[in-house]
């Protein structure tokens, strides 16, 4: 009977829709649903702003320089930057560079490293990519996640702010900024956790 009692205290593991809103909710930590929803909101605002539109027939090239986590929660910001890059590419409004630019973010060293194969006898030198052919970015996306916490009585509240800035790399000027918020509240038990 003890094993029956213990098994009735929990729930069986089950799968949830990764694109849905079901998932664990905590007050003081940010979870993947929180930043997924906020990131999508910010990126959609940016894509609809018209700031990536060009009149010369080519798409804007973006460097995603990274997201800084200024919260007390562990956030894998690489997943977040990958979601941003995916949304930008799927929109068809811009392309992103993954060539190493020294700015962090989603960088792939292969673009630079493959050019060092010119002196490697293993490779056909006619197929080695030439120096001076990688395309530099026109704009960059940077962002940060911050958190504000409050308590009143037994109520705890956290607000997470997702802020993204789009910078014109020719002028260094911010040409668009957007923010999305996730606010969560919970009531502590009289008996503690």
PDB file of C-alpha atoms in Angstrom:
ATOM      1  CA  UNK A   1       0.000   0.000   0.000  1.00  0.00           C
ATOM      2  CA  UNK A   2       2.976   2.315   0.581  1.00  0.00           C
ATOM      3  CA  UNK A   3       4.083   1.959  -3.050  1.00  0.00           C
ATOM      4  CA  UNK A   4       0.535   2.676  -4.207  1.00  0.00           C
ATOM      5  CA  UNK A   5       0.484   5.840  -2.093  1.00  0.00           C
ATOM      6  CA  UNK A   6       3.880   6.983  -3.427  1.00  0.00           C
ATOM      7  CA  UNK A   7       2.939   6.349  -7.055  1.00  0.00           C
ATOM      8  CA  UNK A   8      -0.273   8.317  -6.683  1.00  0.00           C
ATOM      9  CA  UNK A   9       1.624  11.439  -5.563  1.00  0.00           C
ATOM     10  CA  UNK A  10       3.194  12.205  -8.945  1.00  0.00           C
ATOM     11  CA  UNK A  11       2.233  12.312 -12.562  1.00  0.00           C
ATOM     12  CA  UNK A  12       3.520  10.156 -15.359  1.00  0.00           C
ATOM     13  CA  UNK A  13       5.962  11.903 -17.702  1.00  0.00           C
ATOM     14  CA  UNK A  14       4.311  13.028 -20.900  1.00  0.00           C
ATOM     15  CA  UNK A  15       5.202  14.974 -24.004  1.00  0.00           C
ATOM     16  CA  UNK A  16       4.010  18.524 -24.522  1.00  0.00           C
ATOM     17  CA  UNK A  17       3.826  20.634 -27.660  1.00  0.00           C
ATOM     18  CA  UNK A  18       7.114  22.595 -27.880  1.00  0.00           C
ATOM     19  CA  UNK A  19       5.270  25.345 -29.769  1.00  0.00           C
ATOM     20  CA  UNK A  20       2.366  25.488 -27.315  1.00  0.00           C
ATOM     21  CA  UNK A  21       2.043  27.346 -24.038  1.00  0.00           C
ATOM     22  CA  UNK A  22       1.932  24.273 -21.792  1.00  0.00           C
ATOM     23  CA  UNK A  23       4.975  23.853 -19.563  1.00  0.00           C
ATOM     24  CA  UNK A  24       6.325  24.466 -16.104  1.00  0.00           C
ATOM     25  CA  UNK A  25       5.851  27.996 -14.803  1.00  0.00           C
ATOM     26  CA  UNK A  26       8.059  29.441 -12.109  1.00  0.00           C
ATOM     27  CA  UNK A  27       7.979  32.925 -10.640  1.00  0.00           C
ATOM     28  CA  UNK A  28      11.663  33.734 -10.170  1.00  0.00           C
ATOM     29  CA  UNK A  29      13.116  31.797 -13.087  1.00  0.00           C
ATOM     30  CA  UNK A  30      12.669  32.354 -16.755  1.00  0.00           C
ATOM     31  CA  UNK A  31      11.819  29.253 -18.731  1.00  0.00           C
ATOM     32  CA  UNK A  32      11.951  28.370 -22.386  1.00  0.00           C
ATOM     33  CA  UNK A  33       8.282  29.217 -23.023  1.00  0.00           C
ATOM     34  CA  UNK A  34       8.820  32.707 -21.579  1.00  0.00           C
ATOM     35  CA  UNK A  35      11.734  33.660 -23.760  1.00  0.00           C
ATOM     36  CA  UNK A  36      10.322  31.841 -26.752  1.00  0.00           C
ATOM     37  CA  UNK A  37       7.150  33.941 -26.654  1.00  0.00           C
ATOM     38  CA  UNK A  38       9.011  37.181 -25.901  1.00  0.00           C
ATOM     39  CA  UNK A  39      11.658  36.616 -28.572  1.00  0.00           C
ATOM     40  CA  UNK A  40       9.006  35.855 -31.191  1.00  0.00           C
ATOM     41  CA  UNK A  41       7.140  39.018 -30.241  1.00  0.00           C
ATOM     42  CA  UNK A  42      10.272  41.191 -30.490  1.00  0.00           C
ATOM     43  CA  UNK A  43      11.445  39.688 -33.766  1.00  0.00           C
ATOM     44  CA  UNK A  44       7.996  39.987 -35.351  1.00  0.00           C
ATOM     45  CA  UNK A  45       7.898  43.669 -34.369  1.00  0.00           C
ATOM     46  CA  UNK A  46      11.326  44.189 -35.947  1.00  0.00           C
ATOM     47  CA  UNK A  47      10.429  42.305 -39.137  1.00  0.00           C
ATOM     48  CA  UNK A  48       7.226  44.344 -39.496  1.00  0.00           C
ATOM     49  CA  UNK A  49       8.966  47.665 -38.822  1.00  0.00           C
ATOM     50  CA  UNK A  50      10.246  47.992 -42.405  1.00  0.00           C
ATOM     51  CA  UNK A  51      13.807  48.680 -41.216  1.00  0.00           C
ATOM     52  CA  UNK A  52      15.169  45.637 -43.083  1.00  0.00           C
ATOM     53  CA  UNK A  53      13.514  46.601 -46.380  1.00  0.00           C
ATOM     54  CA  UNK A  54      15.854  47.725 -49.156  1.00  0.00           C
ATOM     55  CA  UNK A  55      15.308  49.440 -52.516  1.00  0.00           C
ATOM     56  CA  UNK A  56      18.346  47.982 -54.307  1.00  0.00           C
ATOM     57  CA  UNK A  57      16.989  44.458 -54.857  1.00  0.00           C
ATOM     58  CA  UNK A  58      19.155  42.661 -52.325  1.00  0.00           C
ATOM     59  CA  UNK A  59      18.383  41.509 -48.837  1.00  0.00           C
ATOM     60  CA  UNK A  60      19.916  43.065 -45.725  1.00  0.00           C
ATOM     61  CA  UNK A  61      22.773  41.043 -44.232  1.00  0.00           C
ATOM     62  CA  UNK A  62      22.560  40.777 -40.437  1.00  0.00           C
ATOM     63  CA  UNK A  63      25.084  39.761 -37.805  1.00  0.00           C
ATOM     64  CA  UNK A  64      23.489  38.462 -34.642  1.00  0.00           C
ATOM     65  CA  UNK A  65      25.951  39.557 -32.008  1.00  0.00           C
ATOM     66  CA  UNK A  66      24.313  37.819 -29.091  1.00  0.00           C
ATOM     67  CA  UNK A  67      21.902  38.145 -26.225  1.00  0.00           C
ATOM     68  CA  UNK A  68      23.180  39.109 -22.781  1.00  0.00           C
ATOM     69  CA  UNK A  69      21.484  37.452 -19.835  1.00  0.00           C
ATOM     70  CA  UNK A  70      21.251  39.903 -16.907  1.00  0.00           C
ATOM     71  CA  UNK A  71      18.849  37.765 -14.883  1.00  0.00           C
ATOM     72  CA  UNK A  72      19.468  35.406 -11.992  1.00  0.00           C
ATOM     73  CA  UNK A  73      18.287  32.505 -14.184  1.00  0.00           C
ATOM     74  CA  UNK A  74      20.454  30.306 -16.366  1.00  0.00           C
ATOM     75  CA  UNK A  75      19.417  30.943 -19.960  1.00  0.00           C
ATOM     76  CA  UNK A  76      21.071  29.233 -22.903  1.00  0.00           C
ATOM     77  CA  UNK A  77      21.313  32.345 -25.046  1.00  0.00           C
ATOM     78  CA  UNK A  78      22.589  30.292 -28.008  1.00  0.00           C
ATOM     79  CA  UNK A  79      19.114  28.775 -28.333  1.00  0.00           C
ATOM     80  CA  UNK A  80      17.645  32.259 -28.289  1.00  0.00           C
ATOM     81  CA  UNK A  81      20.007  33.620 -30.969  1.00  0.00           C
ATOM     82  CA  UNK A  82      19.306  30.541 -33.089  1.00  0.00           C
ATOM     83  CA  UNK A  83      15.562  31.254 -32.855  1.00  0.00           C
ATOM     84  CA  UNK A  84      16.182  34.860 -33.905  1.00  0.00           C
ATOM     85  CA  UNK A  85      18.295  33.767 -36.887  1.00  0.00           C
ATOM     86  CA  UNK A  86      15.663  31.188 -37.885  1.00  0.00           C
ATOM     87  CA  UNK A  87      12.842  33.765 -37.773  1.00  0.00           C
ATOM     88  CA  UNK A  88      14.854  36.290 -39.788  1.00  0.00           C
ATOM     89  CA  UNK A  89      15.789  33.749 -42.455  1.00  0.00           C
ATOM     90  CA  UNK A  90      12.266  32.352 -42.733  1.00  0.00           C
ATOM     91  CA  UNK A  91      10.860  35.858 -43.178  1.00  0.00           C
ATOM     92  CA  UNK A  92      12.800  36.256 -46.432  1.00  0.00           C
ATOM     93  CA  UNK A  93      13.531  39.894 -45.496  1.00  0.00           C
ATOM     94  CA  UNK A  94      17.182  39.403 -44.579  1.00  0.00           C
ATOM     95  CA  UNK A  95      20.036  36.936 -44.446  1.00  0.00           C
ATOM     96  CA  UNK A  96      22.378  36.400 -41.528  1.00  0.00           C
ATOM     97  CA  UNK A  97      26.111  35.974 -41.623  1.00  0.00           C
ATOM     98  CA  UNK A  98      27.732  33.257 -39.589  1.00  0.00           C
ATOM     99  CA  UNK A  99      31.216  34.235 -40.776  1.00  0.00           C
ATOM    100  CA  UNK A 100      33.488  35.006 -37.866  1.00  0.00           C
ATOM    101  CA  UNK A 101      33.303  38.759 -37.280  1.00  0.00           C
ATOM    102  CA  UNK A 102      34.602  38.803 -33.714  1.00  0.00           C
ATOM    103  CA  UNK A 103      31.260  39.953 -32.347  1.00  0.00           C
ATOM    104  CA  UNK A 104      30.115  36.706 -30.727  1.00  0.00           C
ATOM    105  CA  UNK A 105      26.687  35.381 -31.472  1.00  0.00           C
ATOM    106  CA  UNK A 106      26.134  32.726 -34.138  1.00  0.00           C
ATOM    107  CA  UNK A 107      29.563  32.465 -35.672  1.00  0.00           C
ATOM    108  CA  UNK A 108      30.933  29.575 -37.693  1.00  0.00           C
ATOM    109  CA  UNK A 109      34.733  29.563 -38.130  1.00  0.00           C
ATOM    110  CA  UNK A 110      34.479  27.531 -41.355  1.00  0.00           C
ATOM    111  CA  UNK A 111      34.117  30.599 -43.587  1.00  0.00           C
ATOM    112  CA  UNK A 112      37.500  31.865 -42.434  1.00  0.00           C
ATOM    113  CA  UNK A 113      39.180  28.487 -42.004  1.00  0.00           C
ATOM    114  CA  UNK A 114      38.297  27.133 -45.449  1.00  0.00           C
ATOM    115  CA  UNK A 115      40.361  29.909 -47.034  1.00  0.00           C
ATOM    116  CA  UNK A 116      43.447  28.539 -45.282  1.00  0.00           C
ATOM    117  CA  UNK A 117      43.232  25.405 -47.429  1.00  0.00           C
ATOM    118  CA  UNK A 118      44.986  27.073 -50.394  1.00  0.00           C
ATOM    119  CA  UNK A 119      48.330  25.605 -49.310  1.00  0.00           C
ATOM    120  CA  UNK A 120      46.986  22.202 -48.255  1.00  0.00           C
ATOM    121  CA  UNK A 121      48.005  19.510 -50.794  1.00  0.00           C
ATOM    122  CA  UNK A 122      44.890  17.479 -49.963  1.00  0.00           C
ATOM    123  CA  UNK A 123      42.546  19.951 -51.684  1.00  0.00           C
ATOM    124  CA  UNK A 124      42.130  20.969 -55.295  1.00  0.00           C
ATOM    125  CA  UNK A 125      43.241  24.594 -55.102  1.00  0.00           C
ATOM    126  CA  UNK A 126      40.728  25.603 -57.789  1.00  0.00           C
ATOM    127  CA  UNK A 127      37.897  24.718 -55.363  1.00  0.00           C
ATOM    128  CA  UNK A 128      39.268  26.613 -52.361  1.00  0.00           C
ATOM    129  CA  UNK A 129      37.205  29.697 -51.615  1.00  0.00           C
ATOM    130  CA  UNK A 130      38.977  32.950 -52.421  1.00  0.00           C
ATOM    131  CA  UNK A 131      39.921  35.670 -49.988  1.00  0.00           C
ATOM    132  CA  UNK A 132      37.735  38.765 -50.219  1.00  0.00           C
ATOM    133  CA  UNK A 133      34.492  36.999 -51.166  1.00  0.00           C
ATOM    134  CA  UNK A 134      32.658  36.840 -47.813  1.00  0.00           C
ATOM    135  CA  UNK A 135      29.944  39.469 -47.472  1.00  0.00           C
ATOM    136  CA  UNK A 136      30.133  41.818 -44.511  1.00  0.00           C
ATOM    137  CA  UNK A 137      26.935  42.517 -42.548  1.00  0.00           C
ATOM    138  CA  UNK A 138      24.894  45.690 -43.056  1.00  0.00           C
ATOM    139  CA  UNK A 139      23.271  45.604 -39.637  1.00  0.00           C
ATOM    140  CA  UNK A 140      23.561  43.819 -36.316  1.00  0.00           C
ATOM    141  CA  UNK A 141      21.074  42.546 -33.790  1.00  0.00           C
ATOM    142  CA  UNK A 142      21.973  42.593 -30.102  1.00  0.00           C
ATOM    143  CA  UNK A 143      19.808  42.093 -27.096  1.00  0.00           C
ATOM    144  CA  UNK A 144      19.532  41.560 -23.399  1.00  0.00           C
ATOM    145  CA  UNK A 145      17.225  39.940 -20.904  1.00  0.00           C
ATOM    146  CA  UNK A 146      16.726  41.727 -17.582  1.00  0.00           C
ATOM    147  CA  UNK A 147      14.592  40.933 -14.545  1.00  0.00           C
ATOM    148  CA  UNK A 148      12.782  42.989 -11.915  1.00  0.00           C
ATOM    149  CA  UNK A 149      11.486  41.210  -8.807  1.00  0.00           C
ATOM    150  CA  UNK A 150       8.939  42.340  -6.233  1.00  0.00           C
ATOM    151  CA  UNK A 151       7.342  40.904  -3.112  1.00  0.00           C
ATOM    152  CA  UNK A 152       4.307  41.931  -1.149  1.00  0.00           C
ATOM    153  CA  UNK A 153       3.114  39.759   1.701  1.00  0.00           C
ATOM    154  CA  UNK A 154       3.071  36.203   0.410  1.00  0.00           C
ATOM    155  CA  UNK A 155       3.001  37.270  -3.240  1.00  0.00           C
ATOM    156  CA  UNK A 156       6.138  37.100  -5.405  1.00  0.00           C
ATOM    157  CA  UNK A 157       6.358  38.720  -8.819  1.00  0.00           C
ATOM    158  CA  UNK A 158       8.982  38.760 -11.552  1.00  0.00           C
ATOM    159  CA  UNK A 159       8.998  40.764 -14.741  1.00  0.00           C
ATOM    160  CA  UNK A 160      11.424  39.734 -17.472  1.00  0.00           C
ATOM    161  CA  UNK A 161      12.262  42.274 -20.174  1.00  0.00           C
ATOM    162  CA  UNK A 162      13.526  41.152 -23.587  1.00  0.00           C
ATOM    163  CA  UNK A 163      15.145  44.055 -25.391  1.00  0.00           C
ATOM    164  CA  UNK A 164      16.508  43.905 -28.950  1.00  0.00           C
ATOM    165  CA  UNK A 165      18.400  46.605 -30.831  1.00  0.00           C
ATOM    166  CA  UNK A 166      18.981  46.750 -34.593  1.00  0.00           C
ATOM    167  CA  UNK A 167      22.095  48.775 -35.467  1.00  0.00           C
ATOM    168  CA  UNK A 168      23.162  50.146 -38.859  1.00  0.00           C
ATOM    169  CA  UNK A 169      26.834  49.117 -39.010  1.00  0.00           C
ATOM    170  CA  UNK A 170      27.758  51.861 -41.489  1.00  0.00           C
ATOM    171  CA  UNK A 171      26.714  54.654 -39.145  1.00  0.00           C
ATOM    172  CA  UNK A 172      26.713  52.880 -35.782  1.00  0.00           C
ATOM    173  CA  UNK A 173      23.223  54.221 -35.154  1.00  0.00           C
ATOM    174  CA  UNK A 174      20.416  52.209 -33.604  1.00  0.00           C
ATOM    175  CA  UNK A 175      17.674  52.187 -36.254  1.00  0.00           C
ATOM    176  CA  UNK A 176      15.130  50.115 -34.338  1.00  0.00           C
ATOM    177  CA  UNK A 177      14.582  48.945 -30.770  1.00  0.00           C
ATOM    178  CA  UNK A 178      11.881  46.756 -29.336  1.00  0.00           C
ATOM    179  CA  UNK A 179      10.953  45.186 -26.058  1.00  0.00           C
ATOM    180  CA  UNK A 180       8.654  42.442 -24.877  1.00  0.00           C
ATOM    181  CA  UNK A 181       7.791  41.603 -21.297  1.00  0.00           C
ATOM    182  CA  UNK A 182       6.833  38.458 -19.440  1.00  0.00           C
ATOM    183  CA  UNK A 183       5.343  38.995 -16.003  1.00  0.00           C
ATOM    184  CA  UNK A 184       4.704  36.157 -13.557  1.00  0.00           C
ATOM    185  CA  UNK A 185       3.191  36.120 -10.096  1.00  0.00           C
ATOM    186  CA  UNK A 186       2.750  33.434  -7.461  1.00  0.00           C
ATOM    187  CA  UNK A 187       1.595  33.100  -3.875  1.00  0.00           C
ATOM    188  CA  UNK A 188       3.825  31.411  -1.311  1.00  0.00           C
ATOM    189  CA  UNK A 189       2.321  28.771   0.929  1.00  0.00           C
ATOM    190  CA  UNK A 190       1.691  29.609   4.588  1.00  0.00           C
ATOM    191  CA  UNK A 191       3.728  26.502   5.408  1.00  0.00           C
ATOM    192  CA  UNK A 192       6.764  27.409   3.250  1.00  0.00           C
ATOM    193  CA  UNK A 193       7.936  25.702   0.092  1.00  0.00           C
TER     194      UNK A 193
END
